[in-house]
Amino acid sequence: MQRKRYSWYCNSCHHISKNAHHDAFRDFFSFFKPSITNKEARWWLQLDNRFTTHAILKNMNLESSGETRGGRVYYPNLQTRR
């Protein structure tokens, strides 16, 4: 899926989703590690813009720790783990 104007778009089936990234983050936390950085999220979601990625992470209400730039790490909360 590709990110297009505040939603995710599938080129093959033309499905549009506003929250496809929720499943992607659940997969990341299950397969790789229990935390994610902005840079890792950009790689995982295949996004180029760090501000878009920050907005996605912030809107998911993930727990976070660290500085606001370069060292912030996001952790899944109970809602994300389901």
Short mmCIF file of N, CA and C in Angstrom, two decimals:
data_model
loop_
_atom_site.label_atom_id
_atom_site.label_comp_id
_atom_site.label_asym_id
_atom_site.label_seq_id
_atom_site.Cartn_x
_atom_site.Cartn_y
_atom_site.Cartn_z
N MET A 1 0.84 -1.18 0.00
CA MET A 1 0.00 0.00 0.00
C MET A 1 0.89 1.24 0.00
N GLN A 2 0.38 2.28 -0.57
CA GLN A 2 1.10 3.55 -0.63
C GLN A 2 0.33 4.61 0.15
N ARG A 3 1.08 5.50 0.76
CA ARG A 3 0.47 6.60 1.51
C ARG A 3 0.11 7.71 0.53
N LYS A 4 -1.17 8.07 0.48
CA LYS A 4 -1.63 9.15 -0.39
C LYS A 4 -2.66 9.99 0.36
N ARG A 5 -2.31 11.22 0.62
CA ARG A 5 -3.21 12.20 1.24
C ARG A 5 -3.98 11.67 2.42
N TYR A 6 -3.29 11.40 3.50
CA TYR A 6 -3.87 11.01 4.78
C TYR A 6 -4.51 9.62 4.79
N SER A 7 -4.25 8.80 3.78
CA SER A 7 -4.78 7.45 3.78
C SER A 7 -3.84 6.54 2.99
N TRP A 8 -4.09 5.26 3.06
CA TRP A 8 -3.30 4.25 2.37
C TRP A 8 -4.09 3.74 1.18
N TYR A 9 -3.42 3.57 0.06
CA TYR A 9 -4.08 3.17 -1.18
C TYR A 9 -3.38 1.94 -1.75
N CYS A 10 -4.17 0.93 -2.10
CA CYS A 10 -3.64 -0.29 -2.72
C CYS A 10 -3.77 -0.17 -4.23
N ASN A 11 -2.65 -0.27 -4.93
CA ASN A 11 -2.66 -0.14 -6.39
C ASN A 11 -3.32 -1.32 -7.09
N SER A 12 -3.27 -2.49 -6.50
CA SER A 12 -3.83 -3.66 -7.18
C SER A 12 -5.34 -3.80 -7.00
N CYS A 13 -5.86 -3.57 -5.80
CA CYS A 13 -7.30 -3.74 -5.58
C CYS A 13 -8.04 -2.41 -5.40
N HIS A 14 -7.31 -1.30 -5.36
CA HIS A 14 -7.85 0.04 -5.23
C HIS A 14 -8.57 0.28 -3.89
N HIS A 15 -8.20 -0.50 -2.90
CA HIS A 15 -8.77 -0.32 -1.56
C HIS A 15 -8.11 0.88 -0.89
N ILE A 16 -8.89 1.64 -0.16
CA ILE A 16 -8.39 2.80 0.59
C ILE A 16 -8.63 2.55 2.07
N SER A 17 -7.60 2.80 2.89
CA SER A 17 -7.71 2.59 4.33
C SER A 17 -7.05 3.75 5.05
N LYS A 18 -7.67 4.19 6.12
CA LYS A 18 -7.09 5.26 6.93
C LYS A 18 -6.16 4.72 8.00
N ASN A 19 -6.28 3.43 8.34
CA ASN A 19 -5.49 2.89 9.44
C ASN A 19 -4.78 1.59 9.10
N ALA A 20 -4.34 1.42 7.89
CA ALA A 20 -3.60 0.22 7.50
C ALA A 20 -2.27 0.11 8.25
N HIS A 21 -1.75 1.24 8.70
CA HIS A 21 -0.47 1.23 9.41
C HIS A 21 -0.58 0.55 10.78
N HIS A 22 -1.76 0.46 11.35
CA HIS A 22 -1.92 -0.20 12.65
C HIS A 22 -1.47 -1.66 12.58
N ASP A 23 -1.93 -2.37 11.56
CA ASP A 23 -1.52 -3.77 11.38
C ASP A 23 -0.02 -3.87 11.09
N ALA A 24 0.49 -2.93 10.33
CA ALA A 24 1.92 -2.94 10.01
C ALA A 24 2.77 -2.79 11.28
N PHE A 25 2.34 -1.90 12.18
CA PHE A 25 3.09 -1.73 13.43
C PHE A 25 2.96 -2.96 14.32
N ARG A 26 1.80 -3.57 14.38
CA ARG A 26 1.65 -4.81 15.15
C ARG A 26 2.61 -5.87 14.65
N ASP A 27 2.73 -5.98 13.33
CA ASP A 27 3.67 -6.94 12.74
C ASP A 27 5.11 -6.60 13.13
N PHE A 28 5.47 -5.33 13.05
CA PHE A 28 6.83 -4.92 13.40
C PHE A 28 7.15 -5.30 14.84
N PHE A 29 6.23 -4.96 15.76
CA PHE A 29 6.45 -5.26 17.17
C PHE A 29 6.51 -6.76 17.43
N SER A 30 5.81 -7.54 16.66
CA SER A 30 5.82 -9.00 16.83
C SER A 30 7.07 -9.64 16.25
N PHE A 31 7.48 -9.19 15.06
CA PHE A 31 8.58 -9.85 14.36
C PHE A 31 9.96 -9.34 14.70
N PHE A 32 10.10 -8.04 14.99
CA PHE A 32 11.42 -7.47 15.15
C PHE A 32 11.77 -7.17 16.60
N LYS A 33 11.15 -6.16 17.17
CA LYS A 33 11.48 -5.78 18.55
C LYS A 33 10.32 -5.00 19.15
N PRO A 34 10.30 -4.83 20.46
CA PRO A 34 9.16 -4.19 21.12
C PRO A 34 9.20 -2.66 21.13
N SER A 35 10.00 -2.07 20.28
CA SER A 35 10.06 -0.61 20.19
C SER A 35 10.39 -0.23 18.75
N ILE A 36 10.14 1.06 18.43
CA ILE A 36 10.41 1.53 17.07
C ILE A 36 10.80 3.00 17.13
N THR A 37 11.70 3.40 16.26
CA THR A 37 12.08 4.81 16.13
C THR A 37 11.43 5.37 14.86
N ASN A 38 11.51 6.66 14.70
CA ASN A 38 10.96 7.29 13.51
C ASN A 38 11.65 6.75 12.26
N LYS A 39 12.95 6.60 12.33
CA LYS A 39 13.71 6.11 11.18
C LYS A 39 13.30 4.68 10.82
N GLU A 40 13.13 3.84 11.82
CA GLU A 40 12.69 2.46 11.57
C GLU A 40 11.27 2.43 11.01
N ALA A 41 10.42 3.32 11.51
CA ALA A 41 9.04 3.39 11.02
C ALA A 41 9.01 3.84 9.56
N ARG A 42 9.88 4.79 9.20
CA ARG A 42 9.94 5.22 7.80
C ARG A 42 10.37 4.06 6.91
N TRP A 43 11.34 3.28 7.36
CA TRP A 43 11.79 2.12 6.59
C TRP A 43 10.66 1.10 6.49
N TRP A 44 10.00 0.79 7.59
CA TRP A 44 8.96 -0.23 7.64
C TRP A 44 7.74 0.16 6.80
N LEU A 45 7.34 1.41 6.86
CA LEU A 45 6.16 1.88 6.12
C LEU A 45 6.51 2.38 4.72
N GLN A 46 7.79 2.41 4.41
CA GLN A 46 8.29 2.90 3.12
C GLN A 46 7.85 4.34 2.86
N LEU A 47 8.10 5.19 3.84
CA LEU A 47 7.79 6.61 3.73
C LEU A 47 9.08 7.40 3.65
N ASP A 48 9.04 8.53 2.99
CA ASP A 48 10.22 9.38 2.85
C ASP A 48 10.24 10.54 3.85
N ASN A 49 9.08 10.98 4.27
CA ASN A 49 8.98 12.19 5.06
C ASN A 49 8.93 11.88 6.56
N ARG A 50 9.89 12.41 7.31
CA ARG A 50 9.94 12.15 8.75
C ARG A 50 8.80 12.83 9.50
N PHE A 51 8.29 13.93 8.96
CA PHE A 51 7.18 14.63 9.61
C PHE A 51 5.88 13.84 9.48
N THR A 52 5.65 13.23 8.33
CA THR A 52 4.48 12.37 8.13
C THR A 52 4.57 11.18 9.08
N THR A 53 5.74 10.59 9.17
CA THR A 53 5.93 9.45 10.06
C THR A 53 5.71 9.84 11.50
N HIS A 54 6.21 11.00 11.90
CA HIS A 54 6.00 11.49 13.26
C HIS A 54 4.51 11.66 13.55
N ALA A 55 3.78 12.22 12.60
CA ALA A 55 2.33 12.42 12.78
C ALA A 55 1.62 11.08 12.94
N ILE A 56 2.01 10.09 12.17
CA ILE A 56 1.40 8.76 12.28
C ILE A 56 1.68 8.16 13.64
N LEU A 57 2.94 8.23 14.08
CA LEU A 57 3.31 7.67 15.38
C LEU A 57 2.59 8.41 16.52
N LYS A 58 2.51 9.71 16.41
CA LYS A 58 1.85 10.52 17.45
C LYS A 58 0.36 10.21 17.52
N ASN A 59 -0.30 10.09 16.37
CA ASN A 59 -1.73 9.83 16.33
C ASN A 59 -2.10 8.42 16.79
N MET A 60 -1.14 7.52 16.81
CA MET A 60 -1.40 6.17 17.29
C MET A 60 -1.38 6.09 18.81
N ASN A 61 -1.02 7.16 19.47
CA ASN A 61 -0.95 7.22 20.94
C ASN A 61 -0.04 6.14 21.51
N LEU A 62 1.10 5.95 20.88
CA LEU A 62 2.09 5.02 21.39
C LEU A 62 2.81 5.65 22.58
N GLU A 63 3.23 4.82 23.51
CA GLU A 63 4.06 5.33 24.60
C GLU A 63 5.43 5.66 24.02
N SER A 64 6.08 6.68 24.58
CA SER A 64 7.38 7.06 24.05
C SER A 64 8.32 7.46 25.18
N SER A 65 9.60 7.41 24.85
CA SER A 65 10.62 7.87 25.78
C SER A 65 11.76 8.46 24.97
N GLY A 66 12.53 9.31 25.59
CA GLY A 66 13.68 9.90 24.92
C GLY A 66 13.41 11.31 24.45
N GLU A 67 14.43 11.88 23.84
CA GLU A 67 14.36 13.25 23.36
C GLU A 67 13.45 13.36 22.15
N THR A 68 13.07 14.58 21.84
CA THR A 68 12.14 14.79 20.74
C THR A 68 12.79 14.61 19.37
N ARG A 69 14.07 14.72 19.29
CA ARG A 69 14.71 14.60 17.98
C ARG A 69 15.88 13.63 18.05
N GLY A 70 15.79 12.58 17.30
CA GLY A 70 16.90 11.66 17.18
C GLY A 70 16.94 10.53 18.18
N GLY A 71 16.34 10.70 19.35
CA GLY A 71 16.45 9.65 20.35
C GLY A 71 15.12 9.13 20.86
N ARG A 72 14.04 9.59 20.29
CA ARG A 72 12.72 9.16 20.77
C ARG A 72 12.43 7.75 20.28
N VAL A 73 11.96 6.94 21.20
CA VAL A 73 11.60 5.55 20.92
C VAL A 73 10.14 5.37 21.29
N TYR A 74 9.40 4.68 20.44
CA TYR A 74 7.98 4.46 20.66
C TYR A 74 7.74 3.00 21.02
N TYR A 75 6.83 2.77 21.96
CA TYR A 75 6.49 1.44 22.44
C TYR A 75 5.00 1.19 22.25
N PRO A 76 4.63 -0.06 21.99
CA PRO A 76 3.19 -0.34 21.86
C PRO A 76 2.48 -0.22 23.20
N ASN A 77 1.26 0.24 23.17
CA ASN A 77 0.43 0.26 24.37
C ASN A 77 -0.53 -0.91 24.27
N LEU A 78 -1.43 -1.06 25.21
CA LEU A 78 -2.35 -2.20 25.20
C LEU A 78 -3.19 -2.26 23.95
N GLN A 79 -3.60 -1.12 23.42
CA GLN A 79 -4.45 -1.08 22.24
C GLN A 79 -3.70 -1.61 21.02
N THR A 80 -2.41 -1.31 20.91
CA THR A 80 -1.62 -1.75 19.77
C THR A 80 -1.31 -3.23 19.84
N ARG A 81 -1.21 -3.79 21.03
CA ARG A 81 -0.84 -5.20 21.19
C ARG A 81 -1.94 -6.16 20.81
N ARG A 82 -3.17 -5.72 20.74
CA ARG A 82 -4.30 -6.61 20.41
C ARG A 82 -4.28 -7.08 19.00
#
